[in-house]
Coordinates of C-alpha atoms and ligand atoms in Angstrom, one line a residue:
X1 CA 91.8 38.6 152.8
X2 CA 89.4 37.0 150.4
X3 CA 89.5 33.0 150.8
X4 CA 87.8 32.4 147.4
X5 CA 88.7 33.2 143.5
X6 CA 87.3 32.6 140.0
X7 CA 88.6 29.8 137.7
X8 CA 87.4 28.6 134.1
X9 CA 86.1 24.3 135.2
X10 CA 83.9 21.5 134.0
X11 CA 82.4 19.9 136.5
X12 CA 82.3 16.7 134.3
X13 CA 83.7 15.3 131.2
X14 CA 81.8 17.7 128.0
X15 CA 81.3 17.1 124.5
X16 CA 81.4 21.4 123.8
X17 CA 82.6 24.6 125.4
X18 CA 79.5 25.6 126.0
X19 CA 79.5 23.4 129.3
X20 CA 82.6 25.3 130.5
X21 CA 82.5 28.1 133.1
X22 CA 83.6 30.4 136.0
X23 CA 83.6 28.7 139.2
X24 CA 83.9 29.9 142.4
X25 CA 86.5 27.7 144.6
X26 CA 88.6 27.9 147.7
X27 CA 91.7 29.7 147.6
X28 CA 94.7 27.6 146.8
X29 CA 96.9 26.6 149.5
X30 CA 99.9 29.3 150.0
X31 CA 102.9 27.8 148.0
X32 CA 105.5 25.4 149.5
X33 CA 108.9 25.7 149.4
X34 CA 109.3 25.9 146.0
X35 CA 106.3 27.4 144.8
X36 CA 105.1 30.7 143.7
X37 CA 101.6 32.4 144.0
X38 CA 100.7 34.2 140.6
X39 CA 98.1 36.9 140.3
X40 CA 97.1 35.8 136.6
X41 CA 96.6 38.3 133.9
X42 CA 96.7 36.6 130.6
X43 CA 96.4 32.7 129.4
X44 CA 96.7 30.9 126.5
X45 CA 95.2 28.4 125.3
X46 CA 96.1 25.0 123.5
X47 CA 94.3 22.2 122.6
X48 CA 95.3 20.1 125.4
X49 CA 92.8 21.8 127.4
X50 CA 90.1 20.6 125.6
X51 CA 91.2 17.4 125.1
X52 CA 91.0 17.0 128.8
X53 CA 87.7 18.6 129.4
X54 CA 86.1 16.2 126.6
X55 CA 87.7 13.0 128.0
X56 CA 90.0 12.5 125.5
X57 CA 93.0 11.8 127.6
X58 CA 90.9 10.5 130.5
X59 CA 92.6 7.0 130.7
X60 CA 96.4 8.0 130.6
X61 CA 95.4 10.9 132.3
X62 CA 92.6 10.4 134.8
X63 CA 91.5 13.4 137.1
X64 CA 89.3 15.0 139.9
X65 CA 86.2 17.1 139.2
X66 CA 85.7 20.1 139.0
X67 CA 88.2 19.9 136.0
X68 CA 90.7 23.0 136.3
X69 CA 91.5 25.0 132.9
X70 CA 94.2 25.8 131.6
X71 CA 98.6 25.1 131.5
X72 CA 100.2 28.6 130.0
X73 CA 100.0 31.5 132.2
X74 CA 101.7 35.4 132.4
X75 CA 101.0 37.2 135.6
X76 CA 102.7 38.9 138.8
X77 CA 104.4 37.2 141.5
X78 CA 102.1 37.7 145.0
X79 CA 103.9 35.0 147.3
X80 CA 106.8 33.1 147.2
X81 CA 108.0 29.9 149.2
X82 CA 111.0 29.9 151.7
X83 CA 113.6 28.1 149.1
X84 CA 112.7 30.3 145.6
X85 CA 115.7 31.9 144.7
X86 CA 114.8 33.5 141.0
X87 CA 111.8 35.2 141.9
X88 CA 110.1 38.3 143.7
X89 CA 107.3 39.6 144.5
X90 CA 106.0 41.9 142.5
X91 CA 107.9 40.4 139.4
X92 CA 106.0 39.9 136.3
X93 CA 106.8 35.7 135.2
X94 CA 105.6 33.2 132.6
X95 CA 105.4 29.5 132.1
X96 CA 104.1 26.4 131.7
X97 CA 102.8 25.2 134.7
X98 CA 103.5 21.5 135.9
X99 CA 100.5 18.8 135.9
X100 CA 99.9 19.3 139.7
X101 CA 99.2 23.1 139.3
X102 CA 97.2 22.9 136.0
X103 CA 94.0 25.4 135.8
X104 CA 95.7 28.2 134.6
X105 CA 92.4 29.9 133.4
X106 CA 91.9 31.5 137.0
X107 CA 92.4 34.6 139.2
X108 CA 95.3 32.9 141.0
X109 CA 97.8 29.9 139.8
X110 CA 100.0 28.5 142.7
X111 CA 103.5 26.6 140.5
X112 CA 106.5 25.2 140.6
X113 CA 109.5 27.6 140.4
X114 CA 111.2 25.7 138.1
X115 CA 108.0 25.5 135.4
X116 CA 108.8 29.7 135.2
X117 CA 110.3 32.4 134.0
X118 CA 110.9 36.1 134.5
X119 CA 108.5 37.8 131.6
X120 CA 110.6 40.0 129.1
X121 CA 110.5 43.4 129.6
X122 CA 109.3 44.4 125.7
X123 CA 106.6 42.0 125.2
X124 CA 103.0 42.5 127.4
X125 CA 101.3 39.5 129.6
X126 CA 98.9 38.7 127.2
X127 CA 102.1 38.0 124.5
X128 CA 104.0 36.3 127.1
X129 CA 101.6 33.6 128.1
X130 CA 101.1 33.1 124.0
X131 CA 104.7 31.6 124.3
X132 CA 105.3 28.4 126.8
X133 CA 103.6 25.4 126.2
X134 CA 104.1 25.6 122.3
X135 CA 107.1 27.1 122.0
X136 CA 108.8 25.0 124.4
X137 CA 107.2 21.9 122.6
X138 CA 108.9 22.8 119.4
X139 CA 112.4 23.3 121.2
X140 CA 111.8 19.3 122.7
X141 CA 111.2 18.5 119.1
X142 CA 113.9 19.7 117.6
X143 CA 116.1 18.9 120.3
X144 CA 115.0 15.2 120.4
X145 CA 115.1 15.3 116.3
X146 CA 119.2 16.2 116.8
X147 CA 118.0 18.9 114.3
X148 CA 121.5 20.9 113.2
X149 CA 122.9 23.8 111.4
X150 CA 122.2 24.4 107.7
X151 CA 119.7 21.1 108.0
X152 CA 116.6 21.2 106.4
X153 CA 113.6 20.9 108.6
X154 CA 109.7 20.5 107.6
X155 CA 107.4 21.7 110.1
X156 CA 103.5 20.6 109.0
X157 CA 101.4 23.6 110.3
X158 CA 103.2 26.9 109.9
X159 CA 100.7 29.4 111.6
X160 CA 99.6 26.7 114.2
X161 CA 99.9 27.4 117.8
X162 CA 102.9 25.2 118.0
X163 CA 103.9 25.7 114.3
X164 CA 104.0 29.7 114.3
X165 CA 107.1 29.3 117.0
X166 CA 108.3 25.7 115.7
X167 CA 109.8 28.2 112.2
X168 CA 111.6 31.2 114.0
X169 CA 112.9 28.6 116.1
X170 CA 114.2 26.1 113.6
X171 CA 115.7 29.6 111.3
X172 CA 117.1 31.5 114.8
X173 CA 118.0 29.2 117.2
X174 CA 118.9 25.9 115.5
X175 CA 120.0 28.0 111.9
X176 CA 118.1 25.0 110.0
X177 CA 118.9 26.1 106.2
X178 CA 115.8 25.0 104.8
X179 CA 112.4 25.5 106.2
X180 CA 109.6 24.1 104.8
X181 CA 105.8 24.5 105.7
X182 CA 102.4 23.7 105.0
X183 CA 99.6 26.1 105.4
X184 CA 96.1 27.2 103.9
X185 CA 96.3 29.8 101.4
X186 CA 95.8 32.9 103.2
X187 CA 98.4 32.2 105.9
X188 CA 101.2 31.9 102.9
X189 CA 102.9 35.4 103.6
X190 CA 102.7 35.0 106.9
X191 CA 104.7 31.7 106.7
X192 CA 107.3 33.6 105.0
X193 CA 107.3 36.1 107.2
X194 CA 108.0 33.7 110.2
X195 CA 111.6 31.8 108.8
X196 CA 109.7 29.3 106.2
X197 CA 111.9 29.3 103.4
X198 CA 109.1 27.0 101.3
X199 CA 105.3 27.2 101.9
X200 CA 103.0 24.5 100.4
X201 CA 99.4 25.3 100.4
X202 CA 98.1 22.4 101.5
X203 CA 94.2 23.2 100.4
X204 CA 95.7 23.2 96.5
X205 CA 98.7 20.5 96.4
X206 CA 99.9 17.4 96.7
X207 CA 102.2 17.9 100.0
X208 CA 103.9 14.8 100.1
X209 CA 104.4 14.4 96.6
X210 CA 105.8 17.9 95.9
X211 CA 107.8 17.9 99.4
X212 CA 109.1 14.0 98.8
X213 CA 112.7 13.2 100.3
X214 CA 113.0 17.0 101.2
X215 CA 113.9 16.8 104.8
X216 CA 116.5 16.0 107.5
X217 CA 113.9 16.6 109.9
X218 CA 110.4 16.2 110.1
X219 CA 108.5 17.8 112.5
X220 CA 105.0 16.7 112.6
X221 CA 101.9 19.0 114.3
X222 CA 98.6 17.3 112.7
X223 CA 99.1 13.5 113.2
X224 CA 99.8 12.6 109.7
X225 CA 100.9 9.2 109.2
X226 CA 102.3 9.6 105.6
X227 CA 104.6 12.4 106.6
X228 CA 107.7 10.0 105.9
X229 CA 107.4 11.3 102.9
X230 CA 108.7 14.1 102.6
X231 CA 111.2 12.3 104.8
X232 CA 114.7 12.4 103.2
X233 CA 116.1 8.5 103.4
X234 CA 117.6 7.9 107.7
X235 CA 116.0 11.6 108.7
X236 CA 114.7 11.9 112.2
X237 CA 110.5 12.5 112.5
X238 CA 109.1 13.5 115.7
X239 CA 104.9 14.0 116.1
X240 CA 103.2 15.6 118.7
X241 CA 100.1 14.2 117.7
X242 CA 100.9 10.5 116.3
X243 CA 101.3 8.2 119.4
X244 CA 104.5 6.2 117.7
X245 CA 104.9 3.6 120.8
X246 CA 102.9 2.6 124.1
X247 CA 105.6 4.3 125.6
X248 CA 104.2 7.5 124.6
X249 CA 101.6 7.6 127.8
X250 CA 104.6 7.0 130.5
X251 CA 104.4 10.8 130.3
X252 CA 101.1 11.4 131.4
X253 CA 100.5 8.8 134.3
X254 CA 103.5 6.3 135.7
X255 CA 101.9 3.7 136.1
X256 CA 100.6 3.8 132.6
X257 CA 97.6 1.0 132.6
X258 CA 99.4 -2.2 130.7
X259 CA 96.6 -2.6 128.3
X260 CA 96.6 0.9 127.3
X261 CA 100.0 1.0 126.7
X262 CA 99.9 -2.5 124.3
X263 CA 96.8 -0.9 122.6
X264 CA 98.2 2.0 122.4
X265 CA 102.0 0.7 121.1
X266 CA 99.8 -1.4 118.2
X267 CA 98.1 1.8 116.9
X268 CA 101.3 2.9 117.1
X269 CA 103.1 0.1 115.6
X270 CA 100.8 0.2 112.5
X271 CA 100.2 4.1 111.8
X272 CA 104.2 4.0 112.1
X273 CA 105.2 1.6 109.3
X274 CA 105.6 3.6 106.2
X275 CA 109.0 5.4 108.6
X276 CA 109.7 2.2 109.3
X277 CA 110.2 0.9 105.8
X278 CA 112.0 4.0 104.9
X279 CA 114.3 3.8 107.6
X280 CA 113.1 7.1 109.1
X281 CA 113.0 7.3 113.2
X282 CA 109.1 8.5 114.2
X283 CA 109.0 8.9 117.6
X284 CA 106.4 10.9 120.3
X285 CA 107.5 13.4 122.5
X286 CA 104.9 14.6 125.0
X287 CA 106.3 18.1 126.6
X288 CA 107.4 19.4 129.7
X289 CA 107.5 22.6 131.7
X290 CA 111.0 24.4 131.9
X291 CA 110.8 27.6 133.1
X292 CA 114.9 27.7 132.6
X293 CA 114.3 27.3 128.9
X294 CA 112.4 29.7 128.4
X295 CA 114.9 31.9 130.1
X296 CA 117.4 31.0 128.7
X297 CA 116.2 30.3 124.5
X298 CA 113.1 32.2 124.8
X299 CA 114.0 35.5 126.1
X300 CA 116.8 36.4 123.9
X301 CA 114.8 35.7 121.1
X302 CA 112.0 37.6 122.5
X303 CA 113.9 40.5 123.7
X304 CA 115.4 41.0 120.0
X305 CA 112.5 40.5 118.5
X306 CA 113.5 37.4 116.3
X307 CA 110.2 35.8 117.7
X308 CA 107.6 38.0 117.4
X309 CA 104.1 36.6 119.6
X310 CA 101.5 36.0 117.4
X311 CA 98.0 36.0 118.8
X312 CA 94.9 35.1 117.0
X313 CA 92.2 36.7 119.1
X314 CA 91.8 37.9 123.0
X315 CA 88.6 36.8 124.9
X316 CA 87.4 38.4 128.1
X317 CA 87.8 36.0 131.4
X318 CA 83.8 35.4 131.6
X319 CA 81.8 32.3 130.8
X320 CA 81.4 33.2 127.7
X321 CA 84.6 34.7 126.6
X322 CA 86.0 31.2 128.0
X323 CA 83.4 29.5 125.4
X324 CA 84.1 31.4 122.3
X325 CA 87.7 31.2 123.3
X326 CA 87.4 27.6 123.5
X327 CA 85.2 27.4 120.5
X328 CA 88.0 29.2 118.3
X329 CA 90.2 26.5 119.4
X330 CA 88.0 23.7 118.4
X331 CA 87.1 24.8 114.6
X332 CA 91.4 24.5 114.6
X333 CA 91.8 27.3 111.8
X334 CA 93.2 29.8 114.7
X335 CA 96.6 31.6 113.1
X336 CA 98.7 31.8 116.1
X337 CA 97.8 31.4 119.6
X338 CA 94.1 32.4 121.4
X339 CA 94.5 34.3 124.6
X340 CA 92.2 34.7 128.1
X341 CA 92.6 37.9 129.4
X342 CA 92.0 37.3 133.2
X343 CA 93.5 41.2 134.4
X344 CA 94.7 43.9 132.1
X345 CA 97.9 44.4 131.2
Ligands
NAP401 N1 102.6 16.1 122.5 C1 102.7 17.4 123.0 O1 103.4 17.6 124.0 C2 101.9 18.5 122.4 C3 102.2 19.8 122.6 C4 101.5 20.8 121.9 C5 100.5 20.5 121.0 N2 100.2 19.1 120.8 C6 99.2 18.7 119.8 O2 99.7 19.2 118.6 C7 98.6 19.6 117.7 C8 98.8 21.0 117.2 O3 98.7 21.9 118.3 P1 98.6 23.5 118.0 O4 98.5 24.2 119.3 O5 99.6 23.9 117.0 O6 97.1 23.5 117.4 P2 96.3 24.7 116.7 O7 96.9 26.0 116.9 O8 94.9 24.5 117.0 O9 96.5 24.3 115.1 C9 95.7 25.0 114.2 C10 96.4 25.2 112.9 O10 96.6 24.0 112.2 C11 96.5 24.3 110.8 N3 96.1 23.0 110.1 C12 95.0 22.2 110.4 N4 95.1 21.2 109.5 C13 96.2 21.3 108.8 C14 96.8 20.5 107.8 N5 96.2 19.4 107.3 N6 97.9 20.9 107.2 C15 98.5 22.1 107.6 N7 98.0 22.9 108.6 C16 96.8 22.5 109.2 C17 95.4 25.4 110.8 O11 95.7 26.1 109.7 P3 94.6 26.3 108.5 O12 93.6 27.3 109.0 O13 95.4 26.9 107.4 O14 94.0 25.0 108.2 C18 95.7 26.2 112.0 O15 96.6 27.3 111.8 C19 97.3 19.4 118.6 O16 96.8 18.1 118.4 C20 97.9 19.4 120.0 O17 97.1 18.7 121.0 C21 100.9 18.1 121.5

């Protein structure tokens, strides 16, 4: 029995990918109750990951070095706690994993039960782990939006990691009637091709003057303040990257520093004004792992083949497939989702 494994780290907070790499560490400690020990054969990535490596979210989210890499993963079930009723060994699962069992990028992930689900049948590991942490962040939207049948909805960032689920989402699950996007110009068809009924390319026009008062809901991926916009009158917004109130951070640690919360709810305060004067709700929703979700919305649509995995490129699990992965990330251009192979398929 081997009591070490490999798993992508940063041994401090770094400016650039190039500082990542494969560590050697302890193997984890066999899962509790309600865990489950993964063999890990494909990760996404998201820009989360990053974030954390760089510092970014260091105050609302402080943590222990070596940094671990890594929240989506798709692998094989090895060991399972006395109380876990929904999995096996030997079953192939996917998730998101929970805070306390981030580092994902690794030979091993030890996770909740509840943060997974079983992996359909049709689609491999590598297109699985493409799936939870973005897709399930575009379900929280909408569902926090009250987004409804035969709505229209504007989703900024079509081909986006989160974006590139947020449309078959919006067209299959919630039936919105209109679905509007933005993208660069070489990403149009595939816009279409995902559910968006209307693609602006944002490199040539005027989005929020040729999108003004278009949507119910407004779905915000890229932190821009002056998507009210395209707004219709008493629409819902939700942003995954504007931080609307201090409450925002409760997510992150509980007992969210004071003064970072009334800094951060007077940046908030300010960049929300302009939904304010319109009368349009703009509120944060930081994510959560829910491997029953996934189950249970993701599956089906995965299964029939209404969502369709979209990956942008597949890097090797070495130090420097983990760099240019990361590095792909960074330049933010990627169309879909970038993936770590860790063990084949
Ligand atoms: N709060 C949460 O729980 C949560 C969850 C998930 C993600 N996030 C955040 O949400 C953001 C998006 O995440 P992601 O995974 O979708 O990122 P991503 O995959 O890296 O997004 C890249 C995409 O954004 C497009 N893009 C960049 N600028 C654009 C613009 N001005 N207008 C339209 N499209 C633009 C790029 O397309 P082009 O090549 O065409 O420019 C590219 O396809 C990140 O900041 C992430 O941290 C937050």
């Amino acid at each position: 029995m081997t009591s070490t494994f490999k798993a992508a780290i940063t041994e401090r907070y770094v400016r650039t990918p190039t500082d990542y790499k494969i560590a050697t560490l302890p193997v984890p400690a066999p899962p509790s109750d309600t865990q489950v020990e993964i063999a890990v054969h494909a990760v996404s990535l998201n820009p989360i990951d990053y974030k954390r490596a760089e510092g970014m979210i260091a105050i609302p989210l402080p943590e222990p070095f070596p940094l671990r890499l890594g929240y989506d993963v798709s692998g094989t079930v090895t060991k399972i706690g006395s109380a876990v009723t929904r999995f096996k060994v030997g079953q192939p699962v996917y998730g998101r994993v929970e805070q306390a069992s981030v580092g994902t990028i690794a030979e091993i992930v030890v996770a909740n039960e509840s943060s997974l689900s079983p992996k359909p049948d049709n689609i491999s590991h590598k297109e699985a782990a493409s799936i939870p942490l973005a897709g399930l962040t575009a379900l929280q939207v909408f569902e926090k939006a009250g987004l409804k049948e035969g709505q229209s909805v504007f989703v900024s960032a079509g081909c986006g990691g989160v974006g590139q689920l947020a449309l078959p989402l919006a067209k299959h699950h919630f039936k919105a009637k209109d679905i509007i996007t933005t993208v660069s110009t070489k990403k149009i068809d595939k816009a279409k091709a995902l559910g968006a009924t209307r693609v602006v390319d944002y490199t040539k026009e005027d989005v929020h003057k040729v999108l003004e008062n278009t949507a119910d809901v407004v779905f915000d991926t890229t932190g821009d303040s002056s998507s009210y916009m395209i707004a219709k009158p008493n629409a819902h917004a939700v942003s995954i990257a504007l931080l609307a109130s201090g409450d925002a951070i409760d997510g992150f640690r509980d007992d969210s520093i004071a003064i970072a919360k009334r800094l951060v709810g007077a940046v908030g305060w300010f960049v929300t004004r302009g939904f304010r004067a319109k009368g349009v709700s703009c509120e944060f929703l930081l994510m959560n792992p829910d491997g029953r979700a996934l189950e249970t919305v993701f599956n089906p649509l995965l299964t029939t083949g209404k969502i369709k995995p979209m990956i942008a490129s597949v890097y090797p699990f070495t130090d420097d497939g983990v760099r240019k992965a990361f590095a792909e990330l960074r330049d933010g251009h990627a169309t879909g989702k970038i993936i770590i192979q860790v063990r084949d398929d």
